[in-house]
Coordinates of C-alpha atoms in Angstrom, one line a residue:
M1 CA 0.0 0.0 -0.4
N2 CA 2.9 2.1 -0.3
R3 CA 1.9 3.7 -3.4
L4 CA -1.3 4.8 -2.1
E5 CA 0.5 6.7 0.9
A6 CA 2.4 8.5 -1.7
F7 CA -0.6 9.6 -3.5
Q8 CA -2.2 10.9 -0.2
L9 CA -4.8 7.8 0.0
D10 CA -5.7 6.4 3.6
A11 CA -5.9 2.5 3.9
G12 CA -7.8 0.4 7.3
E13 CA -9.1 -2.1 8.7
E14 CA -13.0 -2.5 7.9
N15 CA -15.6 -1.5 10.3
R16 CA -19.0 -2.2 9.5
R17 CA -20.3 0.8 12.0
F18 CA -19.4 3.4 8.9
F19 CA -20.9 3.8 5.3
R20 CA -19.0 1.5 3.2
M21 CA -18.6 1.0 -0.8
E22 CA -17.5 -1.6 -3.2
V23 CA -16.7 -0.8 -7.0
R24 CA -16.1 -3.4 -9.6
S25 CA -14.6 -1.5 -12.4
F26 CA -12.4 -1.4 -15.7
E27 CA -10.7 1.9 -15.0
Y28 CA -13.6 4.5 -15.4
E29 CA -16.1 2.4 -16.5
P30 CA -17.7 1.0 -13.3
E31 CA -19.8 -2.7 -13.4
S32 CA -21.3 -2.5 -10.3
V33 CA -21.5 -0.1 -7.1
S34 CA -22.9 -1.3 -4.0
I35 CA -23.5 1.0 -0.5
T36 CA -23.6 -0.8 2.9
S37 CA -25.1 2.2 5.9
P38 CA -24.4 0.9 8.8
Y39 CA -26.2 -1.9 10.4
Q40 CA -27.8 -2.4 6.8
E41 CA -27.9 -4.4 3.8
R42 CA -25.7 -4.0 0.7
Q43 CA -27.6 -2.2 -2.3
T44 CA -26.8 -2.1 -5.7
V45 CA -26.8 2.1 -6.7
S46 CA -26.1 3.5 -9.7
V47 CA -23.0 6.2 -10.0
H48 CA -25.9 9.0 -11.0
Q49 CA -27.2 7.9 -7.8
L50 CA -23.9 8.3 -5.6
K51 CA -24.8 12.2 -5.5
N52 CA -27.6 11.4 -3.3
Y53 CA -25.0 10.2 -0.8
Y54 CA -22.9 12.3 1.3
M55 CA -19.8 11.9 -0.3
G56 CA -21.0 9.2 -2.2
Q57 CA -19.2 10.4 -5.5
E58 CA -15.9 11.5 -3.5
M59 CA -15.9 8.2 -2.9
I60 CA -15.9 6.4 -5.8
D61 CA -13.3 9.1 -7.2
T62 CA -10.9 7.7 -4.4
A63 CA -11.7 4.2 -5.5
F64 CA -10.9 5.4 -9.6
R65 CA -7.4 7.3 -8.0
A66 CA -6.3 4.3 -5.4
A67 CA -6.8 1.6 -8.8
Y68 CA -4.8 4.2 -11.0
A69 CA -2.0 4.4 -8.4
Q70 CA -2.0 0.9 -8.0
K71 CA -2.1 0.4 -11.8
L72 CA -4.9 -2.0 -12.0
P73 CA -7.0 -0.8 -15.0
G74 CA -9.7 -3.9 -14.2
F75 CA -10.1 -3.8 -10.0
Y76 CA -12.6 -4.4 -7.3
C77 CA -12.2 -1.7 -4.5
K78 CA -14.0 -1.6 -0.6
L79 CA -13.9 1.8 1.1
Q80 CA -15.5 3.5 4.1
R81 CA -16.4 6.9 5.1
E82 CA -15.1 7.8 8.3
G83 CA -16.6 11.2 8.8
K84 CA -14.9 13.2 6.2
K85 CA -11.7 10.6 5.8
I86 CA -12.2 8.1 3.2
I87 CA -10.4 4.9 4.0
I88 CA -9.7 1.8 1.5
T89 CA -10.3 -1.4 2.9
D90 CA -9.2 -3.3 0.4
L91 CA -7.8 -3.1 -3.4
K92 CA -7.2 -5.6 -5.5
E93 CA -7.0 -7.0 -9.1
N94 CA -10.2 -8.0 -10.7
T95 CA -9.4 -10.0 -14.3
T96 CA -13.4 -11.0 -15.1
T97 CA -13.9 -7.3 -15.3
M98 CA -13.5 -6.1 -18.9
Y99 CA -14.5 -2.9 -20.9
K100 CA -14.4 -2.4 -24.5
R101 CA -13.8 1.2 -25.0
K102 CA -16.2 3.0 -27.4
I103 CA -15.0 4.5 -30.4
V104 CA -15.9 8.0 -30.4
K105 CA -16.2 9.6 -34.2
E106 CA -17.2 13.3 -33.2
P107 CA -13.9 15.7 -32.6
V108 CA -12.8 16.3 -29.4
T109 CA -14.3 19.9 -27.6
F110 CA -12.4 21.4 -24.8
G111 CA -14.0 23.0 -21.8
A112 CA -13.1 24.5 -18.9
D113 CA -14.3 25.8 -15.0
V114 CA -12.0 28.0 -12.9
E115 CA -12.6 28.9 -9.6
Y116 CA -12.1 31.8 -7.6
M117 CA -13.2 34.0 -4.8
I118 CA -14.3 37.9 -4.3
L119 CA -12.8 40.0 -1.7
C120 CA -14.2 42.9 0.0
K121 CA -10.6 45.1 0.9
K122 CA -12.4 47.1 3.5
T123 CA -14.0 44.4 5.5
G124 CA -11.7 41.4 4.4
M125 CA -14.6 39.2 4.1
F126 CA -15.1 37.0 1.2
Q127 CA -18.5 37.6 -0.8
S128 CA -20.7 34.6 -1.0
L129 CA -24.6 33.8 -3.0
M130 CA -27.3 32.3 -0.7
I131 CA -28.2 29.5 -2.0
N132 CA -31.5 28.7 -4.4
R133 CA -31.7 32.5 -4.5
D134 CA -29.9 33.9 -7.8
K135 CA -29.4 32.7 -11.3
A136 CA -26.1 33.7 -10.8
E137 CA -25.7 30.6 -8.0
E138 CA -24.8 29.0 -11.4
H139 CA -21.8 30.4 -11.6
T140 CA -20.7 29.4 -8.0
D141 CA -19.2 25.7 -7.0
G142 CA -20.5 23.4 -4.6
A143 CA -18.3 24.4 -1.6
L144 CA -21.1 26.0 1.5
I145 CA -20.3 27.5 4.3
R146 CA -23.3 28.4 7.2
K147 CA -24.5 31.2 8.7
G148 CA -27.0 30.6 11.5
H149 CA -29.6 28.8 9.5
T150 CA -28.8 29.7 6.2
F151 CA -25.7 28.0 3.7
Y152 CA -23.9 30.2 1.2
K153 CA -21.7 29.8 -1.9
P154 CA -18.6 31.4 -1.4
V155 CA -16.3 30.1 -4.0
F156 CA -17.1 31.2 -7.9
E157 CA -16.7 29.8 -11.3
L158 CA -16.0 30.9 -14.9
H159 CA -17.9 28.7 -17.1
P160 CA -16.9 29.5 -20.7
A161 CA -18.5 27.7 -23.6
P162 CA -16.5 24.9 -25.0
G163 CA -14.2 24.9 -28.1
F164 CA -13.2 23.1 -31.2
S165 CA -10.1 23.6 -30.4
S166 CA -7.9 24.9 -27.3
G167 CA -7.6 28.1 -28.8
E168 CA -10.9 29.1 -29.0
L169 CA -11.4 27.8 -25.5
H170 CA -8.8 30.6 -24.6
E171 CA -10.8 33.1 -26.5
N172 CA -13.9 32.3 -24.4
L173 CA -12.0 32.6 -21.2
L174 CA -10.5 35.7 -22.1
T175 CA -14.2 37.1 -22.9
L176 CA -15.4 35.9 -19.1
F177 CA -12.0 37.0 -17.5
S178 CA -12.3 40.6 -18.8
R179 CA -16.0 41.0 -17.8
Q180 CA -15.4 39.9 -14.5
E181 CA -12.1 41.9 -13.7
K182 CA -14.2 44.6 -15.3
R183 CA -16.6 44.5 -12.4
V184 CA -14.0 44.6 -9.7
G185 CA -12.4 47.3 -11.5
N186 CA -11.9 50.6 -8.9
S187 CA -14.0 49.3 -6.5
S188 CA -13.5 47.4 -2.7
Y189 CA -13.5 44.1 -4.2
E190 CA -10.5 41.9 -5.6
T191 CA -10.6 38.8 -7.3
I192 CA -8.4 36.1 -5.4
S193 CA -7.3 32.9 -7.0
T194 CA -4.6 31.7 -5.3
S195 CA -4.8 27.4 -4.6
N196 CA -5.9 27.9 -0.8
P197 CA -7.2 31.5 -0.2
R198 CA -9.0 30.5 3.4
D199 CA -9.4 27.5 5.5
R200 CA -11.0 24.6 3.6
F201 CA -11.5 26.4 0.3
F202 CA -9.3 25.1 -2.2
L203 CA -9.5 26.3 -6.0
G204 CA -9.4 24.3 -9.0
G205 CA -8.7 24.8 -12.6
H206 CA -10.5 22.4 -14.2
L207 CA -10.3 21.0 -17.9
H208 CA -13.4 19.4 -19.6
F209 CA -12.7 17.1 -22.3
G210 CA -16.2 15.7 -24.7
N211 CA -15.4 13.2 -27.2
L212 CA -12.3 11.8 -25.5
C213 CA -13.0 8.6 -23.6
P214 CA -11.0 8.5 -20.4
S215 CA -8.4 6.1 -19.6
F216 CA -5.6 5.4 -17.0
K217 CA -2.8 5.8 -20.0
K218 CA -4.4 9.7 -20.8
T219 CA -4.7 10.4 -17.2
S220 CA -0.8 9.3 -16.7
Q221 CA 0.3 11.5 -19.5
L222 CA -1.7 14.9 -18.3
D223 CA -0.5 14.4 -14.7
T224 CA 2.7 14.1 -16.3
L225 CA 3.0 16.8 -19.0
V226 CA 0.4 19.0 -17.5
A227 CA -0.3 18.7 -13.6
L228 CA 3.9 18.1 -12.7
P229 CA 4.9 21.4 -14.6
M230 CA 2.0 23.1 -13.3
S231 CA 2.8 22.9 -9.4
L232 CA 5.9 24.2 -10.4
V233 CA 4.0 27.4 -10.5
D234 CA 1.5 26.7 -8.1
G235 CA 2.2 29.4 -6.0
A236 CA 0.6 30.1 -2.5
G237 CA -1.5 27.5 -0.7
G238 CA -0.1 24.7 -4.0
K239 CA 1.0 22.7 -1.4
E240 CA -2.2 22.6 0.7
R241 CA -4.7 21.5 -2.0
R242 CA -2.2 19.2 -3.3
N243 CA -2.4 17.2 -0.1
S244 CA -6.2 17.5 -0.5
R245 CA -8.1 15.2 -2.0
Y246 CA -8.8 18.3 -4.8
G247 CA -5.6 18.8 -6.1
G248 CA -3.8 14.9 -6.1
L249 CA -2.5 13.3 -9.0
G250 CA -5.2 11.2 -11.0
N251 CA -8.2 13.3 -10.1
V252 CA -10.3 12.2 -13.1
R253 CA -14.3 12.3 -13.2
S254 CA -16.4 11.3 -16.6
N255 CA -19.1 13.4 -17.8
S256 CA -22.1 13.1 -19.7
F257 CA -20.6 14.3 -22.9
N258 CA -18.5 10.8 -24.3
G259 CA -15.5 12.4 -22.2
F260 CA -13.9 13.2 -18.9
E261 CA -13.1 16.1 -16.4
Y262 CA -9.5 16.4 -15.5
R263 CA -9.7 18.3 -11.8
T264 CA -5.9 17.6 -10.4
L265 CA -4.9 21.4 -11.5
S266 CA -4.7 24.5 -9.1
S267 CA -6.6 27.6 -10.2
W268 CA -4.9 29.0 -12.7
Y269 CA -7.4 32.3 -13.3
G270 CA -4.9 34.4 -12.9
R271 CA -2.6 33.3 -15.7
I272 CA -6.0 33.6 -17.9
P273 CA -4.5 36.2 -20.0
G274 CA -1.1 34.9 -21.0
S275 CA -1.9 30.8 -20.9
L276 CA -2.8 30.2 -24.7
M277 CA 0.7 28.4 -24.5
M278 CA -0.8 26.0 -21.7
F279 CA -4.2 25.4 -23.8
N280 CA -2.2 24.6 -26.8
W281 CA 0.3 22.1 -24.9
V282 CA -3.1 20.3 -23.6
E283 CA -4.6 20.4 -26.6
W284 CA -1.6 18.7 -28.3
V285 CA -1.1 16.1 -25.1
V286 CA -5.1 14.6 -25.0
K287 CA -4.8 14.4 -29.5
N288 CA -1.6 13.0 -29.5
E289 CA -2.1 8.8 -29.9
L290 CA 1.5 8.5 -29.6
L291 CA 2.4 9.6 -26.2
P292 CA 2.9 6.4 -23.8
Y293 CA 2.0 5.6 -20.3
F294 CA 4.3 7.4 -18.0
D295 CA 5.3 5.8 -14.9
I296 CA 5.6 8.5 -12.3
P297 CA 7.8 7.2 -9.7
D298 CA 6.5 7.2 -5.8
A299 CA 9.5 9.4 -5.0
V300 CA 8.2 12.0 -8.0
V301 CA 4.4 11.8 -6.5
R302 CA 5.8 12.2 -2.9
S303 CA 7.5 15.4 -3.8
Y304 CA 4.5 16.9 -6.0
H305 CA 2.8 16.3 -2.4
S306 CA 5.2 17.4 -0.2
G307 CA 5.6 21.0 -1.4
D308 CA 9.6 20.1 -1.6
L309 CA 9.3 19.7 -5.4
N310 CA 13.3 19.6 -6.5
T311 CA 12.5 15.9 -7.1
A312 CA 9.2 16.6 -9.4
E313 CA 11.0 19.3 -11.4
G314 CA 14.3 17.1 -12.3
F315 CA 12.0 14.3 -13.5
V316 CA 9.7 17.1 -15.4
Q317 CA 12.5 18.2 -17.3
N318 CA 14.1 14.7 -17.7
V319 CA 10.8 14.2 -19.9
F320 CA 10.6 17.3 -21.3
Q321 CA 13.9 16.1 -23.1
S322 CA 12.8 12.8 -23.9
L323 CA 10.2 14.4 -25.5
I324 CA 11.9 16.5 -27.6
K325 CA 13.9 13.9 -29.1
K326 CA 10.8 11.5 -29.4
F327 CA 8.6 14.1 -31.6
P328 CA 11.4 16.1 -33.5
K329 CA 9.0 17.1 -36.4
P330 CA 9.3 21.1 -36.2
G331 CA 5.5 21.7 -35.1
D332 CA 5.6 19.2 -32.3
K333 CA 9.3 20.8 -31.2
K334 CA 7.8 23.8 -30.9
K335 CA 4.9 22.9 -28.8
I336 CA 7.1 21.2 -26.5
E337 CA 9.5 24.0 -26.4
D338 CA 6.9 26.8 -25.9
F339 CA 5.3 25.2 -23.0
Y340 CA 8.3 24.3 -21.1
S341 CA 9.5 27.9 -21.6
W342 CA 5.8 29.2 -20.2
V343 CA 6.2 27.3 -17.2
A344 CA 9.8 28.6 -17.0
K345 CA 8.6 32.2 -17.6
A346 CA 5.4 31.4 -15.2
R347 CA 7.4 30.8 -12.2
I348 CA 7.9 34.3 -11.7
P349 CA 5.4 35.4 -9.1
L350 CA 2.7 37.4 -10.5
S351 CA 2.4 40.9 -9.2

């Protein structure tokens, strides 16, 4: 279970007093999911029904991450929830669970949601929206705070229209970014997008792909070629978010557009104006069918989570050097070098 520890995943003994889940799956395609409440009979549920159970979605996300960490495409996993803590009680290979990957002929689409908070500079308080009160709530995250008997949402999101290219997505993001920054303008409000601006609130920059089936291989590519380099420019709160369940490597969730959401990255809101290189790079990675499965060493995974990124930085440097050798064509080489240079420049703190 050392690999799970490197991924910041907890393992322990089964305790029937806790809410439990069993998952049989091939990568991100569950064959069966069942839950057991304390002292009750086990019942089979759909993935869609998991949202009706406290942290149900987070539990199956953890099962996927655990199987990915252990490189078990066909797997059986048992978990339990102890308060807000998710414990893996069993994980093993399941060769009877197989999946024939769907062939998707439609072009890949690119989407995103990037999170931020709004700070009142006069009071030092973060702004929030009362739930079920305003249509603007559509542009908030699911995080909640309670004031008396009322719940509020303090985390906001940019939801750009998806694009058929990374450049189109970036243009859509720029429009929303400019609109938001114009709103705060010279007011007493400020947009905050550090990874962990306060307490339990962690801000992410999620990438969405349509018509692209999720796989452990593609996750390894995004982790190695996007998340690890981006961790080098994470800034304040990056370590805290990477140590949470939100920023761990391998954080992937299927979506309803024949694709998936990559949820590992911290918020890159503040870098949107100059981030076209990043989006072009992401498109190159997800569309490149010649990229291998990247086996990330335990030491690199630990470095990613610990905040001491020297080991991760050395690994990234070696990987990008090998990419230049493997993809010597001018177009490929330019994308590789452009993104690597962008990361190097982005490590200069934002003013």
